[in-house]
Coordinates of C-alpha atoms and ligand atoms in Angstrom, one line a residue:
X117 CA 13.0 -4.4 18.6
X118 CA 10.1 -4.3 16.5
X119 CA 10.5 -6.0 13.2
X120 CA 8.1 -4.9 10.2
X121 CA 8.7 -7.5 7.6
X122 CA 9.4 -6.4 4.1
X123 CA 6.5 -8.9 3.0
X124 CA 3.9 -6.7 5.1
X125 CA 4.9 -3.5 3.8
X126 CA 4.1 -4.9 0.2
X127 CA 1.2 -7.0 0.5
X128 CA -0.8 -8.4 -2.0
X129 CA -4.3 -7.0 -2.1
X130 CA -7.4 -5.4 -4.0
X131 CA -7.7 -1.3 -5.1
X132 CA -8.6 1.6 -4.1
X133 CA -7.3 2.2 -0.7
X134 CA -5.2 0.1 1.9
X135 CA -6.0 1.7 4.9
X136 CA -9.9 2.3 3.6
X137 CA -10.4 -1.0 1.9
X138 CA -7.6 -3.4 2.4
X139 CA -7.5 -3.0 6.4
X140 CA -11.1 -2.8 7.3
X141 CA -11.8 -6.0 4.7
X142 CA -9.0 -7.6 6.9
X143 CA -10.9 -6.8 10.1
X144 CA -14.1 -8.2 9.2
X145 CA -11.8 -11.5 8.4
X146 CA -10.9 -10.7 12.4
X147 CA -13.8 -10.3 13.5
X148 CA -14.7 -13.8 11.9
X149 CA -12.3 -15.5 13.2
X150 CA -13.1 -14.1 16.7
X151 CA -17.1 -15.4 16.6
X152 CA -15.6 -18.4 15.5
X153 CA -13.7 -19.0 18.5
X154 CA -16.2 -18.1 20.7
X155 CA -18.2 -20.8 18.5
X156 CA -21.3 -18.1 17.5
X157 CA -20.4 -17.5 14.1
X158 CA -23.5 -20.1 13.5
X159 CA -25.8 -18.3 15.6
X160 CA -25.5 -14.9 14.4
X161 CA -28.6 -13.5 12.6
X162 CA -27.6 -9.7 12.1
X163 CA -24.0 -7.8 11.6
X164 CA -23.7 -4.3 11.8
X165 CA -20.9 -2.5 10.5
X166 CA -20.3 0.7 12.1
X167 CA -17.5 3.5 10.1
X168 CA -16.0 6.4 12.4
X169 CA -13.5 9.7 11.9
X170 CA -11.9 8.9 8.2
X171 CA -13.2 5.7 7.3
X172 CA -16.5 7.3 7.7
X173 CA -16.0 10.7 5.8
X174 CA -14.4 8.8 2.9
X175 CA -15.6 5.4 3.1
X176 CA -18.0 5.5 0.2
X177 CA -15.4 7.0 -2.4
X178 CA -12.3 4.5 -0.9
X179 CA -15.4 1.4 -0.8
X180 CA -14.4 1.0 3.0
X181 CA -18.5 -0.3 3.2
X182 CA -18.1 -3.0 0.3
X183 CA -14.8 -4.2 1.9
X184 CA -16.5 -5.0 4.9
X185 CA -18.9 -7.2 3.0
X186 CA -16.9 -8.8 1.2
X187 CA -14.7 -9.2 4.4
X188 CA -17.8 -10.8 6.5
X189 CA -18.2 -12.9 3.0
X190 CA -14.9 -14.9 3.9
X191 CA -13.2 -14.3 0.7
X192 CA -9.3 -12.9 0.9
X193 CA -8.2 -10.1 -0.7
X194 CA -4.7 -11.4 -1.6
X195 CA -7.2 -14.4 -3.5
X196 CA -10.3 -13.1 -4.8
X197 CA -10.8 -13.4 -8.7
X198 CA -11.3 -9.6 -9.0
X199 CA -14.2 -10.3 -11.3
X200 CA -16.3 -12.0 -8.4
X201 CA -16.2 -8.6 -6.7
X202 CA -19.2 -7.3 -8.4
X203 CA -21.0 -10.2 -8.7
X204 CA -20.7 -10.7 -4.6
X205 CA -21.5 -7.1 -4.1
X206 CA -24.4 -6.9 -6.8
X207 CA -25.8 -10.4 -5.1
X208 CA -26.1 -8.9 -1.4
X209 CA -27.7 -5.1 -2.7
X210 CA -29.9 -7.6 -4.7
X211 CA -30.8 -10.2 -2.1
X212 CA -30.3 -8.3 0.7
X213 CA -28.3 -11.5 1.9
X214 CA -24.6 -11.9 3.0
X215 CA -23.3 -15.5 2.7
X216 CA -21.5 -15.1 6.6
X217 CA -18.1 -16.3 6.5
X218 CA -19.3 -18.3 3.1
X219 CA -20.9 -20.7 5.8
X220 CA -24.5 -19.3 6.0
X221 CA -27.5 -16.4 4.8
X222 CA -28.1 -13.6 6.5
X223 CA -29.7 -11.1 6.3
X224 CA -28.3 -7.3 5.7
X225 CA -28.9 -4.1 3.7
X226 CA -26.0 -1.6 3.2
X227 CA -28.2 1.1 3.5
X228 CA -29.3 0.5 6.9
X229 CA -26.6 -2.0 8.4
X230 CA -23.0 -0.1 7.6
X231 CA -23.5 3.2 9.2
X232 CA -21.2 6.5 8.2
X233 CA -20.6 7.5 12.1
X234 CA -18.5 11.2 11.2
X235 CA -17.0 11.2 14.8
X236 CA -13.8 10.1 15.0
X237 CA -13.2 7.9 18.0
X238 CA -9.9 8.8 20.5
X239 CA -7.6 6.1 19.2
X240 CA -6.9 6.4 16.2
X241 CA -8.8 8.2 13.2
X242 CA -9.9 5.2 11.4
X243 CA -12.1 3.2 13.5
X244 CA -14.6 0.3 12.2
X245 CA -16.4 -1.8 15.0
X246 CA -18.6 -5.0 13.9
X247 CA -21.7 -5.8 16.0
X248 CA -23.2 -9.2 16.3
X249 CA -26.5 -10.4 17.2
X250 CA -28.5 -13.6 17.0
X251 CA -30.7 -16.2 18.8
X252 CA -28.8 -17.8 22.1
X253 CA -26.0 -15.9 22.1
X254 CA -25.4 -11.9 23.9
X255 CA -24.7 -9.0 21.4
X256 CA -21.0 -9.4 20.4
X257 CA -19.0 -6.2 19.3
X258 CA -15.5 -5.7 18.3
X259 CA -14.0 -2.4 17.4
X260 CA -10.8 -2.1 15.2
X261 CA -8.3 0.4 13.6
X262 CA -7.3 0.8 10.3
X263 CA -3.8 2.4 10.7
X264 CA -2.7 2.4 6.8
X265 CA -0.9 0.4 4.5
X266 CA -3.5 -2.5 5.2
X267 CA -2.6 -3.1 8.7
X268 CA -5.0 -3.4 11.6
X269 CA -5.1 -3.2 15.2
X270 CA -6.8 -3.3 18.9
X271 CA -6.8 -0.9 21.0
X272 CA -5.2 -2.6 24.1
X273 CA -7.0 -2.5 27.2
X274 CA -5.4 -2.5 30.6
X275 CA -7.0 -6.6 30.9
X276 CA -4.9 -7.4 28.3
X277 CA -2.2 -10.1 29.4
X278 CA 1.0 -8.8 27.9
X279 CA 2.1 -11.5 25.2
X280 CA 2.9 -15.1 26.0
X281 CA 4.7 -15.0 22.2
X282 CA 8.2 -15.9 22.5
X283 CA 10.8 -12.6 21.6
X284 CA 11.7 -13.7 18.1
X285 CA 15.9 -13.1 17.5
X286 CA 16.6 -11.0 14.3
X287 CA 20.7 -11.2 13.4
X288 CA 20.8 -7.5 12.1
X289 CA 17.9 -5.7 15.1
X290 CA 17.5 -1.9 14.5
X291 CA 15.5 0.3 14.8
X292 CA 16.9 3.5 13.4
X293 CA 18.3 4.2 9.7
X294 CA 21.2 5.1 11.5
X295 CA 21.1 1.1 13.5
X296 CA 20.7 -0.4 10.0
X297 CA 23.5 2.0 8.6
X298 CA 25.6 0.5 11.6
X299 CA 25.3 -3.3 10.7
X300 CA 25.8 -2.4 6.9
X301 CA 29.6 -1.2 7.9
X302 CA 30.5 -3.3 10.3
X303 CA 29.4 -6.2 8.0
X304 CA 30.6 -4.8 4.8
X305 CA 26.9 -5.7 3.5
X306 CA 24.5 -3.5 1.4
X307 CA 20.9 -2.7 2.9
X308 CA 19.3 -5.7 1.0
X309 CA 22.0 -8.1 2.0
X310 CA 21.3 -7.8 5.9
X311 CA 17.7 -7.6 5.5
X312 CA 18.0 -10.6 3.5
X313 CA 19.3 -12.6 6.7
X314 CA 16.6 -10.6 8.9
X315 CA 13.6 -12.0 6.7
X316 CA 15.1 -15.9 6.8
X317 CA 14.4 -15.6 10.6
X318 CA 10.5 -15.6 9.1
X319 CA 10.6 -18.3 5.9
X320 CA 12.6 -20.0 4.5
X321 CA 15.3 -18.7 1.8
X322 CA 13.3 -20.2 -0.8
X323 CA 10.0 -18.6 -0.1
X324 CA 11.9 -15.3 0.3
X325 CA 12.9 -15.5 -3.5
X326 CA 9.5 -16.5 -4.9
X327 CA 7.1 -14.2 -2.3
X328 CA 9.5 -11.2 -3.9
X329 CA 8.8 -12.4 -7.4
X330 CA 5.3 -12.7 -6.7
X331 CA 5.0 -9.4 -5.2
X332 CA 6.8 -8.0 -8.6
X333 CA 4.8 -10.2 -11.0
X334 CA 1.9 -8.7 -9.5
X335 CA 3.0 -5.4 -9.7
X336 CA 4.0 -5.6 -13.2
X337 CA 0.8 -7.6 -14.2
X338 CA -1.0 -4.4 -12.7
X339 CA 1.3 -2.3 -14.6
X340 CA 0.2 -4.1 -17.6
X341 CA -3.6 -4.1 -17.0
X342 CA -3.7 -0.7 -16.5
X343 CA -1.4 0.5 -20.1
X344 CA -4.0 -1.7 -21.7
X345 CA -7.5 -0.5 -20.6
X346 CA -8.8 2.2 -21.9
X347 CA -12.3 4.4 -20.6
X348 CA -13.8 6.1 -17.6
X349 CA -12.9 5.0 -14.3
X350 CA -15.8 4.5 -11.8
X351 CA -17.0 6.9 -9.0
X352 CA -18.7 9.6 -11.0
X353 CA -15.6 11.6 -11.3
X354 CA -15.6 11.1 -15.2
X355 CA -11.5 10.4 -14.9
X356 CA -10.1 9.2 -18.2
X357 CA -8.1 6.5 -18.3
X358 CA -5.1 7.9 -19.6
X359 CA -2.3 5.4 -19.5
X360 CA -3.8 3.7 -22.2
X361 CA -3.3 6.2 -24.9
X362 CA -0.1 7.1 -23.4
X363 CA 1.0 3.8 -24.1
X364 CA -0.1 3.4 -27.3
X365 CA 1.7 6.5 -28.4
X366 CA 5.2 5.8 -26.9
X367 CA 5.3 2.1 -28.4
X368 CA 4.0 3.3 -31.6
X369 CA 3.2 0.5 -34.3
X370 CA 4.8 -2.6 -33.5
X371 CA 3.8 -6.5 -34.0
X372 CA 1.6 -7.7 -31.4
X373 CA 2.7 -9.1 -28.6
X374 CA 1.6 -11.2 -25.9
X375 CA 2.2 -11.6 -21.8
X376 CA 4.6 -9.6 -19.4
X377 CA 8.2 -10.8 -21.1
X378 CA 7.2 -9.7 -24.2
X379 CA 5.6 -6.3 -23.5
X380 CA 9.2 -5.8 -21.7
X381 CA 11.1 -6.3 -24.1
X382 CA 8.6 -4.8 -26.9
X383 CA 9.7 -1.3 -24.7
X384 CA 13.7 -2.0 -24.7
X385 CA 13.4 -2.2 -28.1
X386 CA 12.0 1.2 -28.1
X387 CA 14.4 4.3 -28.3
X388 CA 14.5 6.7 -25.6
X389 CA 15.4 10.2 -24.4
X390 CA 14.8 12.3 -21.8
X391 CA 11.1 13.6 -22.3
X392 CA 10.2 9.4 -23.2
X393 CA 11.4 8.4 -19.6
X394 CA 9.1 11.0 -18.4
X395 CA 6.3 9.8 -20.2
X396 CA 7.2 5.8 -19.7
X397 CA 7.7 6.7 -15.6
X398 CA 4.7 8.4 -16.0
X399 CA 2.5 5.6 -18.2
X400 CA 3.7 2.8 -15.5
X401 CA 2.2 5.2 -12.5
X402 CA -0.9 6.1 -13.7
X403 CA -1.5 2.3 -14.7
X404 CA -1.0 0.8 -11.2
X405 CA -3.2 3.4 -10.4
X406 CA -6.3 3.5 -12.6
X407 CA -6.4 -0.2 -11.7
X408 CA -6.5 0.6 -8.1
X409 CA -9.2 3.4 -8.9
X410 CA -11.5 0.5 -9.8
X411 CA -10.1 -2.1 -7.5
X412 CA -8.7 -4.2 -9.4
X413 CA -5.5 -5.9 -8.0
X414 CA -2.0 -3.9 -7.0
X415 CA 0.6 -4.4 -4.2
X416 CA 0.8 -1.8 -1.3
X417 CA 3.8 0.1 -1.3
X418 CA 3.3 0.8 1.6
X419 CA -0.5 1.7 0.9
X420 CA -2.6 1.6 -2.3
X421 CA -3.2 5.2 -2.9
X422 CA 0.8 5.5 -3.7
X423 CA 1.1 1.8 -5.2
X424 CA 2.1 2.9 -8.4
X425 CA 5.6 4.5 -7.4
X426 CA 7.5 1.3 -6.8
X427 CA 6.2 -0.1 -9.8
X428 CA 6.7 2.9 -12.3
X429 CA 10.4 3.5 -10.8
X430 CA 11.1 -0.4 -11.0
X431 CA 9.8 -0.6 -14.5
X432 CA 12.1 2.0 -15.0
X433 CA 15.0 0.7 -14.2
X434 CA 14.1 -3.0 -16.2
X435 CA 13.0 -1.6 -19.1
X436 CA 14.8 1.6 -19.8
X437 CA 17.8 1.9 -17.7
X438 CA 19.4 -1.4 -17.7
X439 CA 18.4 -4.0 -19.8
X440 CA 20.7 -7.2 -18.9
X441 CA 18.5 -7.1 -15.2
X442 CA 16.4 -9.4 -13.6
X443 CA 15.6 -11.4 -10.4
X444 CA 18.2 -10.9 -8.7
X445 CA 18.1 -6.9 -9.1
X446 CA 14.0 -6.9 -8.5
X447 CA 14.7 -8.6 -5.3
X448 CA 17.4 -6.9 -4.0
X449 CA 15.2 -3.3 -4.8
X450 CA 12.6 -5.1 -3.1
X451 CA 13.9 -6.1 0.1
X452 CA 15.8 -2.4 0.1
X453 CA 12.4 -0.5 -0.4
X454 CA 10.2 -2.7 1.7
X455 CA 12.6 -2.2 4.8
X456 CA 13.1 1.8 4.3
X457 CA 8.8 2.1 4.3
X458 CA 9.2 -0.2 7.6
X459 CA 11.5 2.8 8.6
X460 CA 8.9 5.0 8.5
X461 CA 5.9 2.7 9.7
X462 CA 8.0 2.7 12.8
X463 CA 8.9 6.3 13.2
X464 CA 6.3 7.8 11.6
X465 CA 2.8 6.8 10.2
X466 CA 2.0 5.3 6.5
X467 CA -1.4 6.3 7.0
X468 CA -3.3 9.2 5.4
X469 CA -5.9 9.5 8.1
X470 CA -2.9 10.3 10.4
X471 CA -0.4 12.6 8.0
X472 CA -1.6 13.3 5.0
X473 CA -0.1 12.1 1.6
X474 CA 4.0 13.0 2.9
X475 CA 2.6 9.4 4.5
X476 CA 1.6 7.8 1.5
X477 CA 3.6 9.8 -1.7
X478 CA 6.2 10.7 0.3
X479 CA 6.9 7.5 1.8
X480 CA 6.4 5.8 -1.7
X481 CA 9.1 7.6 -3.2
X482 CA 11.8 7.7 -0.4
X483 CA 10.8 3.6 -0.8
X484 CA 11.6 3.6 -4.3
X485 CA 14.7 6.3 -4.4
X486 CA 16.2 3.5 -2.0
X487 CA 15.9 0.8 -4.0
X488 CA 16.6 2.4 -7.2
X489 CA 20.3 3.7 -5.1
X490 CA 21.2 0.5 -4.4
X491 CA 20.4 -0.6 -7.4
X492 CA 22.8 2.0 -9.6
X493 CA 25.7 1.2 -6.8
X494 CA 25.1 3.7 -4.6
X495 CA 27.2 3.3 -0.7
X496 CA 24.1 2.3 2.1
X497 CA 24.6 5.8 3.4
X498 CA 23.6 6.8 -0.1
X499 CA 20.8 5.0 0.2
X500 CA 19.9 6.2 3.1
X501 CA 20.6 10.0 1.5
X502 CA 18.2 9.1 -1.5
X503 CA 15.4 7.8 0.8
X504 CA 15.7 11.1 2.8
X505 CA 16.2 13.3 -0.1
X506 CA 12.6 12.0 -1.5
X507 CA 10.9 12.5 1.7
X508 CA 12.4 16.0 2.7
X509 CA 10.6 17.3 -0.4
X510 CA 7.1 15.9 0.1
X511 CA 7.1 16.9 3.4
X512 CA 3.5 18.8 4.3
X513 CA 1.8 17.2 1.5
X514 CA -1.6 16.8 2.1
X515 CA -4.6 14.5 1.5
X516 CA -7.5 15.9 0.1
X517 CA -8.8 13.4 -2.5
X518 CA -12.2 14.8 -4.7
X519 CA -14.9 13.1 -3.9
X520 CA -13.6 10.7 -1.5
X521 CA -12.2 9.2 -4.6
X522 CA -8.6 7.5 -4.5
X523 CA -8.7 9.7 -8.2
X524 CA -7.6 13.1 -8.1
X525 CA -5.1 14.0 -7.2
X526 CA -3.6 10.3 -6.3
X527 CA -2.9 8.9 -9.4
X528 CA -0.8 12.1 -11.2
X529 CA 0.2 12.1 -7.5
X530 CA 1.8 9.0 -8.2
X531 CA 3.9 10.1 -11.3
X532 CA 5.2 12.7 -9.2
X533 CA 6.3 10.6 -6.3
X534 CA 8.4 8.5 -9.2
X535 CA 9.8 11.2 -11.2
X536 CA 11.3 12.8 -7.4
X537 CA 12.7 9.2 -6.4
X538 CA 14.7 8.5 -9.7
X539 CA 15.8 12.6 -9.1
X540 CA 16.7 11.5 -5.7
X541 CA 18.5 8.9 -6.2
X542 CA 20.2 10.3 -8.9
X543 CA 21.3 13.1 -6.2
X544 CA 22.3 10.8 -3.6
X545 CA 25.0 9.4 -5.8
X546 CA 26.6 12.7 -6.3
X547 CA 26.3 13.4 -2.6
X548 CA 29.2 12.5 -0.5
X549 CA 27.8 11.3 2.9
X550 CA 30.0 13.4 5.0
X551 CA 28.5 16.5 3.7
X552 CA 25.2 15.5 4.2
X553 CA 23.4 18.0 6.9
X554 CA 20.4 15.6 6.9
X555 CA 20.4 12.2 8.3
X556 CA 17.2 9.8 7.4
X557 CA 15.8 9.5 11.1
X558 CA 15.5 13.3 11.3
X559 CA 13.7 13.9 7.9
X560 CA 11.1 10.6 9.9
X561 CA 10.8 12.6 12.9
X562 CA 10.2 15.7 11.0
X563 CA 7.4 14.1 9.2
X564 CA 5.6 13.0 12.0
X565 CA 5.7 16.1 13.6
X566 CA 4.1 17.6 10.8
X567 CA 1.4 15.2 10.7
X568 CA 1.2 15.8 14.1
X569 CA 0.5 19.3 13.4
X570 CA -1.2 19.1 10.4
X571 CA -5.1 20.0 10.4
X572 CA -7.3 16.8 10.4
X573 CA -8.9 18.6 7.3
X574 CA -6.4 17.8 5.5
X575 CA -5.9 14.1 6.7
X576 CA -8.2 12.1 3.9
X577 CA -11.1 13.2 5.7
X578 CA -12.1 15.5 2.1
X579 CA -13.1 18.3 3.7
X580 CA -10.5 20.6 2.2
X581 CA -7.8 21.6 -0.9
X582 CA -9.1 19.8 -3.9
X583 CA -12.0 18.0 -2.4
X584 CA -13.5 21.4 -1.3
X585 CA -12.7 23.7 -4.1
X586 CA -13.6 21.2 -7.0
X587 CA -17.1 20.1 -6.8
X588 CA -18.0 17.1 -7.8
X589 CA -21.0 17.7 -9.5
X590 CA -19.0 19.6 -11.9
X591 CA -16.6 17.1 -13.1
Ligands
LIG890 S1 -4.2 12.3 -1.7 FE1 -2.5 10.9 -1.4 S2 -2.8 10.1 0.7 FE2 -4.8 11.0 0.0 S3 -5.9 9.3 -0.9 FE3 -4.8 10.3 -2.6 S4 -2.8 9.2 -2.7 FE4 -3.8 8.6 -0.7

């Protein structure tokens, strides 16, 4: 069995993209960590950072090319004050130096050392190798794959030992909905109870409580940022922030407040009907992602294109719908979300470059229509309905963001994906599981057959929809 923590489907990380930015930053870490063992990380004069197949044809817009300096830099993304980002980046275009692994100077220029290769190498379609060269020491290359929500991997080669790691024991193994579905009866447990005592195999109880809150302050902090920026974002796009002024409309003139607690409960206080909770679900979405646009912090969930579903729909539930939550209802949406996207990392693909948004939006909102189920009481077969509902209607969606730009359409995109998941849910409660005609691992297989099938035009490469017929010279 293959177990996809909850804590690696919602990692901690910087905008605009996960698969584009977060995942080839993490491979230049990688790639770091493998000239240090081979103890040349001191003799290297000269990196080169060659982008193939989707990295390539969107790299500039998704800043897969600063990533990788910053990467080589040694900082973290989970860490990094965001506002050292520009002064890193403007140091190196200025300098023409990278500080390698924060250890020593070398020297490189973007415009000659991170090359935009278009062709997409066999593996997979988002491919980044790092080339190494310096006094005493042969050329050293190392090719890796992007393959979406931030993770990374090698392409195994038939040297490859097979791995000395010990088989780690999970209490609750599965690897279908329908294997989940079967521990949740027999134990009488919901979804977030059994993969509660799954993730204590990893850390300890403790650390399973506070990484959750972490992950949710840092959503919510996003959430926040965003509802209180206002302008254009950057890219050349011209996109108007426009969570900002939605914001200010719904709350109105009230006495200032300060910090996440109080901006909650400044919004319970705030009357609501049906056309508010639009708008609200709406503001909390386009937040997370105008921060992302301009990578500034956010969560992936599961990547950072669709990072302000989760968010938006818990938000939701805290502020509007139920007033008397807290930590113990963020984590248990949490742990139920996080293991429904490992669902479909398994049996399908969270990455763009591979399916299209169904990967991204789709998988978002089945995520959050899970969490937000178990949440209002729903059965775990309901759960399971809502997450399948969400996904059977995003099915074929496809990526085709303007100007490479994790813009338009993402971030309305993302309002969308909320709006269906709180629908879904809402559904899945009124359906009774023995006449459902679609179970969860069908609607996963039926997504990755259409990705499958779907054109690679329309796989974040920007080469059709949108990014075709809007030009963006005219925006
Ligand atoms: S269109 Fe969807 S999948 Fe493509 S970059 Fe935007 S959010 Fe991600």
């Amino acid at each position: 069995m293959e177990y996809v923590s909850v804590f690696e489907m919602l990692k901690i990380g910087v905008g605009p993209s996960s698969s584009h930015t977060l995942g080839p930053w993490r491979a230049a870490e990688t790639f770091l960590n493998e000239l240090r063992e081979r103890q040349i990380l001191e003799r290297v004069q000269k990196v080169q950072v060659d982008l193939y197949g989707s990295l390539s044809l969107t790299g500039k817009g998704h800043a897969t090319d600063l990533a990788a300096m910053l990467g080589l830099s040694g900082t973290d993304p989970e860490y990094i004050p965001i506002d050292s980002i520009a002064t890193i980046i403007n140091a190196i275009n200025q300098d023409k130096k990278l500080h390698l692994a924060g250890e020593c100077f070398i020297d490189f220029d973007l415009a000659t050392q991170v090359v935009f290769n278009r062709r997409f190498l066999p593996f997979h379609a988002n491919g980044i190798t790092f080339t190494a060269e310096g006094e005493g020491m042969e050329t050293y290359a190392s090719t890796f794959y992007s393959i979406g929500g931030g993770f990374i991997v090698k392409e195994k080669t038939e040297e490859d030992k097979p791995s000395q790691v010990e088989k780690v024991h999970f209490p609750y193994e599965f690897n279908s909905s329908k294997e989940l579905l079967a521990h949740c009866q027999r134990e009488d447990k919901k979804i977030s109870e059994i993969i509660f005592e799954d993730e204590k195999v990893l850390r300890e109880e403790a650390k399973i409580h506070s990484e959750l809150l972490r992950v949710w302050h840092t959503m919510q902090e996003c959430a926040y940022i965003g509802c209180h920026t206002e302008g254009i974002l950057p890219g050349g796009l011209n996109v108007r922030r426009r969570a900002y002024d939605i914001h200010k409309k719904l709350l109105g003139e009230i006495p200032a407040y300060e910090g996440l607690d109080a901006w909650l409960a400044a919004i319970r206080n705030k009357k609501v009907e049906f056309r508010e909770i639009l708008k609200w679900v709406t503001c909390f979405s386009l937040a997370v992602n105008e921060v992302n646009a301009s990578l500034g912090r956010v969560v992936t969930a599961p990547t950072n294109g669709s990072a302000g579903v989760i968010p938006a729909v818990l938000l939701y539930y805290l502020a509007i719908d139920n007033h008397q939550a807290g930590d113990k209802e963020i984590e248990q949406f949490l742990l139920t979300a996080g293991i429904i996207g490992s669902l479909f990392k398994k049996g399908a693909t969270i990455s763009a470059a591979m399916g299209g948004c169904q990967a991204e939006i789709g998988v978002s909102s089945a995520m959050a229509a899970a969490g937000l189920c178990e949440l209002w009481g729903g059965t775990p077969e309901q759960v399971m309905i809502a997450a399948e509902i969400a996904m059977e209607h995003h099915l074929g969606l496809t990526c085709d963001p303007i100007g490479g730009l994790v813009q338009i359409p993402c971030i309305e995109r993302n309002a969308m994906g909320a709006v269906k998941a709180i629908n879904a849910a809402e559904l899945a409660l009124e359906t009774d599981p023995k006449n459902a005609k679609v179970p969860l691992d069908k609607v996963i297989q039926t997504m990755w057959q259409t990705a499958q099938d779907m054109n690679t035009k329309y796989k974040e490469t920007s080469e059709a929809g949108l990014a075709v017929a809007v030009s963006v010279a005219d925006c």
